[in-house]
Amino acid sequence: MHKILIVEDDPQISSLLQSYLEKYGYQGVVVSNFDQVLGVFQKVKPDLVILDVNLPRFDGFYWCRQIRTQSTCPILFVSARDDKMDQVIALQNGADDYITKPFHPEVLLAKVESNLRRAYGIYAVAQKSRTITVSGLTLYPDTMELVFHDKQVEMSHKEAALLELLMTYPKQVVGRVHLLEALWDDYQYVGENTLNVYVTRVRKKLSELGLEDIIETVRGAGYRLHLTEEEEQ
């Protein structure tokens, strides 16, 4: 049974979320002390986090960053704030998805199932030992680790999935629609800037390894992974 941590300061909403998730076989754990969100996370060790933006004292963006120092588990924001910049900020701080209130419970459940499937599904378990290497850059998709020479960085599930696609077709243009379909089951509901945010995050991880500008934007088409001859040596 997957455990889902619910970080929502409206007791009515958190109770409804817990009841609905448990109806479909999940264990919902509701946070009541909003000064100790990270401590509860460490104790519960959830498989997914549902996180509101507006919380007492520290907002959801803060707690998202704190969780990301400990785990790469899926984080799903559920918030009444529907401004596009809030969604961008959430993704930039490590979120995997964002739903605006009011929402249909069926949509929430579908997104929970989608993120759990991508993180812990049968395919992921069956392929634990996979590695992809391009010109000395090695990605471990299922442990979400990226290695180049003697440096290593950790990635989120979607960051790893995005880079995996680009590394599978090095020096070829991978279309935006292809990337969206691969990363999100319900991609038609994904905001236009969402993919751009994830590409920016992957570029940042590559930069930490000393690899600058190796993901090229092909205007009107998609993205291409291209290592220069100097980087390939």
Short mmCIF file of C-alpha atoms in Angstrom, two decimals:
data_model
loop_
_atom_site.label_atom_id
_atom_site.label_comp_id
_atom_site.label_asym_id
_atom_site.label_seq_id
_atom_site.Cartn_x
_atom_site.Cartn_y
_atom_site.Cartn_z
CA MET A 1 0.00 0.00 0.00
CA HIS A 2 1.45 3.35 -1.05
CA LYS A 3 1.70 6.00 1.67
CA ILE A 4 0.74 9.55 0.74
CA LEU A 5 1.61 12.51 2.96
CA ILE A 6 -1.05 15.26 2.88
CA VAL A 7 0.23 18.75 3.77
CA GLU A 8 -2.91 20.90 3.71
CA ASP A 9 -3.93 23.40 6.43
CA ASP A 10 -7.66 23.32 5.66
CA PRO A 11 -8.86 20.40 7.83
CA GLN A 12 -11.95 19.84 5.70
CA ILE A 13 -9.92 19.50 2.50
CA SER A 14 -7.23 17.33 4.12
CA SER A 15 -9.91 15.03 5.57
CA LEU A 16 -11.64 14.74 2.19
CA LEU A 17 -8.33 13.99 0.47
CA GLN A 18 -7.48 11.34 3.04
CA SER A 19 -10.90 9.66 2.77
CA TYR A 20 -10.86 9.71 -1.02
CA LEU A 21 -7.34 8.27 -1.28
CA GLU A 22 -8.05 5.57 1.28
CA LYS A 23 -11.19 4.64 -0.67
CA TYR A 24 -8.90 3.67 -3.54
CA GLY A 25 -6.40 1.70 -1.47
CA TYR A 26 -3.86 4.33 -0.44
CA GLN A 27 -2.74 5.19 3.08
CA GLY A 28 -3.22 8.91 3.62
CA VAL A 29 -1.24 10.57 6.41
CA VAL A 30 -2.30 14.12 7.32
CA VAL A 31 0.21 16.61 8.72
CA SER A 32 -1.15 18.57 11.71
CA ASN A 33 2.01 20.36 12.90
CA PHE A 34 3.10 22.67 10.09
CA ASP A 35 6.35 23.57 11.84
CA GLN A 36 7.49 19.95 11.56
CA VAL A 37 6.63 18.99 7.99
CA LEU A 38 10.12 17.67 7.24
CA GLY A 39 10.23 15.74 10.51
CA VAL A 40 6.89 14.07 9.72
CA PHE A 41 8.13 13.31 6.21
CA GLN A 42 11.25 11.62 7.59
CA LYS A 43 9.17 9.57 10.02
CA VAL A 44 6.43 8.54 7.59
CA LYS A 45 8.69 8.00 4.53
CA PRO A 46 5.80 8.51 2.09
CA ASP A 47 5.77 7.40 -1.53
CA LEU A 48 4.19 10.70 -2.65
CA VAL A 49 3.47 14.11 -1.10
CA ILE A 50 0.40 16.26 -1.71
CA LEU A 51 1.41 19.80 -0.79
CA ASP A 52 -0.49 23.09 -0.53
CA VAL A 53 1.24 26.41 -1.28
CA ASN A 54 -0.37 28.58 1.41
CA LEU A 55 0.66 27.11 4.76
CA PRO A 56 1.24 28.62 8.23
CA ARG A 57 4.69 30.17 8.76
CA PHE A 58 6.56 28.54 5.82
CA ASP A 59 4.89 28.09 2.44
CA GLY A 60 4.76 24.94 0.34
CA PHE A 61 7.65 26.06 -1.85
CA TYR A 62 9.90 26.09 1.23
CA TRP A 63 8.85 22.61 2.32
CA CYS A 64 9.22 21.31 -1.23
CA ARG A 65 12.86 22.43 -1.23
CA GLN A 66 13.42 20.84 2.19
CA ILE A 67 11.97 17.52 1.07
CA ARG A 68 14.10 17.59 -2.06
CA THR A 69 17.24 17.60 0.13
CA GLN A 70 16.06 14.24 1.50
CA SER A 71 14.18 12.49 -1.28
CA THR A 72 13.19 12.37 -4.94
CA CYS A 73 9.69 11.03 -4.22
CA PRO A 74 6.92 12.62 -6.32
CA ILE A 75 5.55 15.93 -4.98
CA LEU A 76 2.13 17.08 -6.18
CA PHE A 77 1.03 20.65 -5.40
CA VAL A 78 -2.68 21.28 -4.85
CA SER A 79 -3.41 24.98 -4.47
CA ALA A 80 -6.04 27.67 -4.97
CA ARG A 81 -3.29 29.85 -6.46
CA ASP A 82 -3.76 29.48 -10.21
CA ASP A 83 -1.21 32.05 -11.37
CA LYS A 84 1.13 30.54 -13.97
CA MET A 85 4.17 31.86 -12.10
CA ASP A 86 3.15 29.90 -8.98
CA GLN A 87 3.16 26.76 -11.09
CA VAL A 88 6.54 27.62 -12.55
CA ILE A 89 7.98 28.35 -9.10
CA ALA A 90 6.64 25.04 -7.80
CA LEU A 91 8.34 23.14 -10.61
CA GLN A 92 11.56 25.08 -10.17
CA ASN A 93 11.58 24.16 -6.49
CA GLY A 94 11.30 20.45 -7.22
CA ALA A 95 7.59 19.66 -7.70
CA ASP A 96 6.48 17.01 -10.17
CA ASP A 97 2.95 18.25 -10.80
CA TYR A 98 0.49 21.05 -9.92
CA ILE A 99 -3.31 21.04 -9.60
CA THR A 100 -5.41 24.14 -8.98
CA LYS A 101 -8.42 24.25 -6.64
CA PRO A 102 -11.24 23.55 -7.04
CA PHE A 103 -10.35 20.22 -8.63
CA HIS A 104 -12.21 17.04 -9.56
CA PRO A 105 -11.22 14.12 -7.30
CA GLU A 106 -10.89 11.92 -10.38
CA VAL A 107 -8.23 14.25 -11.82
CA LEU A 108 -6.31 14.23 -8.53
CA LEU A 109 -6.45 10.45 -8.37
CA ALA A 110 -5.28 10.15 -11.98
CA LYS A 111 -2.30 12.40 -11.30
CA VAL A 112 -1.43 10.53 -8.11
CA GLU A 113 -1.55 7.20 -9.97
CA SER A 114 0.44 8.62 -12.89
CA ASN A 115 3.24 9.92 -10.68
CA LEU A 116 3.37 6.72 -8.60
CA ARG A 117 3.45 4.62 -11.75
CA ARG A 118 6.37 6.56 -13.15
CA ALA A 119 8.25 6.46 -9.86
CA TYR A 120 7.59 2.90 -8.69
CA GLY A 121 5.80 1.07 -11.51
CA ILE A 122 6.52 -2.39 -12.82
CA TYR A 123 8.67 -1.04 -15.62
CA ALA A 124 10.89 0.85 -13.20
CA VAL A 125 11.34 -2.19 -10.96
CA ALA A 126 12.16 -4.46 -13.87
CA GLN A 127 14.83 -2.13 -15.19
CA LYS A 128 16.79 -1.33 -12.03
CA SER A 129 20.19 -1.94 -13.60
CA ARG A 130 19.72 0.25 -16.66
CA THR A 131 22.40 2.76 -17.60
CA ILE A 132 22.69 5.08 -20.59
CA THR A 133 26.08 6.49 -21.56
CA VAL A 134 26.79 9.13 -24.18
CA SER A 135 30.35 10.41 -24.60
CA GLY A 136 31.31 9.82 -20.97
CA LEU A 137 28.02 11.13 -19.54
CA THR A 138 26.22 8.29 -17.72
CA LEU A 139 22.62 8.34 -16.55
CA TYR A 140 21.17 5.79 -14.12
CA PRO A 141 17.45 6.35 -14.88
CA ASP A 142 16.03 4.30 -12.03
CA THR A 143 18.27 5.62 -9.27
CA MET A 144 18.11 9.08 -10.88
CA GLU A 145 21.86 9.66 -10.74
CA LEU A 146 23.89 11.45 -13.40
CA VAL A 147 27.67 10.99 -13.59
CA PHE A 148 30.32 12.71 -15.67
CA HIS A 149 33.97 11.87 -14.96
CA ASP A 150 34.40 12.21 -11.17
CA LYS A 151 31.26 14.31 -10.56
CA GLN A 152 27.75 13.15 -9.72
CA VAL A 153 24.35 14.82 -9.26
CA GLU A 154 20.92 13.51 -8.29
CA MET A 155 17.85 14.19 -10.40
CA SER A 156 14.08 14.07 -9.96
CA HIS A 157 12.02 11.40 -11.72
CA LYS A 158 10.93 13.69 -14.54
CA GLU A 159 14.37 15.26 -14.95
CA ALA A 160 15.86 11.79 -15.38
CA ALA A 161 13.10 10.74 -17.78
CA LEU A 162 13.60 13.87 -19.89
CA LEU A 163 17.37 13.44 -20.11
CA GLU A 164 16.96 9.73 -20.82
CA LEU A 165 14.96 10.57 -23.94
CA LEU A 166 17.53 13.08 -25.14
CA MET A 167 20.41 10.65 -24.46
CA THR A 168 18.58 7.85 -26.28
CA TYR A 169 18.63 9.96 -29.44
CA PRO A 170 21.90 11.95 -29.17
CA LYS A 171 22.39 14.68 -31.75
CA GLN A 172 18.81 14.14 -32.98
CA VAL A 173 15.92 16.53 -32.41
CA VAL A 174 13.39 15.13 -29.94
CA GLY A 175 10.05 16.86 -30.52
CA ARG A 176 8.19 18.75 -27.81
CA VAL A 177 5.04 16.65 -28.28
CA HIS A 178 7.06 13.43 -27.98
CA LEU A 179 8.61 14.67 -24.72
CA LEU A 180 5.26 15.79 -23.31
CA GLU A 181 3.61 12.46 -24.17
CA ALA A 182 6.45 10.53 -22.55
CA LEU A 183 6.60 12.60 -19.37
CA TRP A 184 2.89 13.18 -18.68
CA ASP A 185 0.03 10.78 -19.36
CA ASP A 186 -2.44 13.67 -19.46
CA TYR A 187 -0.06 16.02 -21.26
CA GLN A 188 -2.83 18.06 -22.88
CA TYR A 189 -3.49 19.57 -19.43
CA VAL A 190 0.17 20.48 -18.89
CA GLY A 191 0.96 24.20 -19.11
CA GLU A 192 3.03 25.45 -22.05
CA ASN A 193 5.91 26.49 -19.80
CA THR A 194 6.11 23.23 -17.85
CA LEU A 195 8.42 21.46 -20.29
CA ASN A 196 10.60 24.58 -20.53
CA VAL A 197 10.98 24.56 -16.74
CA TYR A 198 12.15 20.95 -16.71
CA VAL A 199 14.61 21.54 -19.54
CA THR A 200 16.02 24.47 -17.52
CA ARG A 201 16.36 22.24 -14.47
CA VAL A 202 18.16 19.52 -16.45
CA ARG A 203 20.50 22.12 -17.94
CA LYS A 204 21.30 23.28 -14.40
CA LYS A 205 22.18 19.72 -13.34
CA LEU A 206 24.42 19.34 -16.38
CA SER A 207 26.05 22.66 -15.56
CA GLU A 208 26.90 21.32 -12.09
CA LEU A 209 28.86 18.61 -13.89
CA GLY A 210 30.72 21.20 -15.96
CA LEU A 211 28.62 20.60 -19.09
CA GLU A 212 27.30 23.90 -20.45
CA ASP A 213 24.86 24.40 -23.33
CA ILE A 214 24.73 20.74 -24.42
CA ILE A 215 20.93 20.79 -24.70
CA GLU A 216 20.09 22.83 -27.76
CA THR A 217 16.69 24.39 -28.35
CA VAL A 218 15.59 23.78 -31.94
CA ARG A 219 13.04 26.52 -32.40
CA GLY A 220 9.63 25.27 -33.45
CA ALA A 221 10.66 21.63 -33.15
CA GLY A 222 12.09 20.48 -29.82
CA TYR A 223 15.44 19.81 -28.16
CA ARG A 224 18.69 18.09 -29.06
CA LEU A 225 21.54 16.75 -26.92
CA HIS A 226 24.86 17.73 -28.45
CA LEU A 227 28.26 17.29 -26.82
CA THR A 228 31.15 19.15 -28.42
CA GLU A 229 34.31 17.31 -29.40
CA GLU A 230 36.10 18.80 -26.39
CA GLU A 231 33.42 17.48 -24.03
CA GLU A 232 33.45 14.05 -25.64
CA GLN A 233 37.15 13.54 -25.00
#
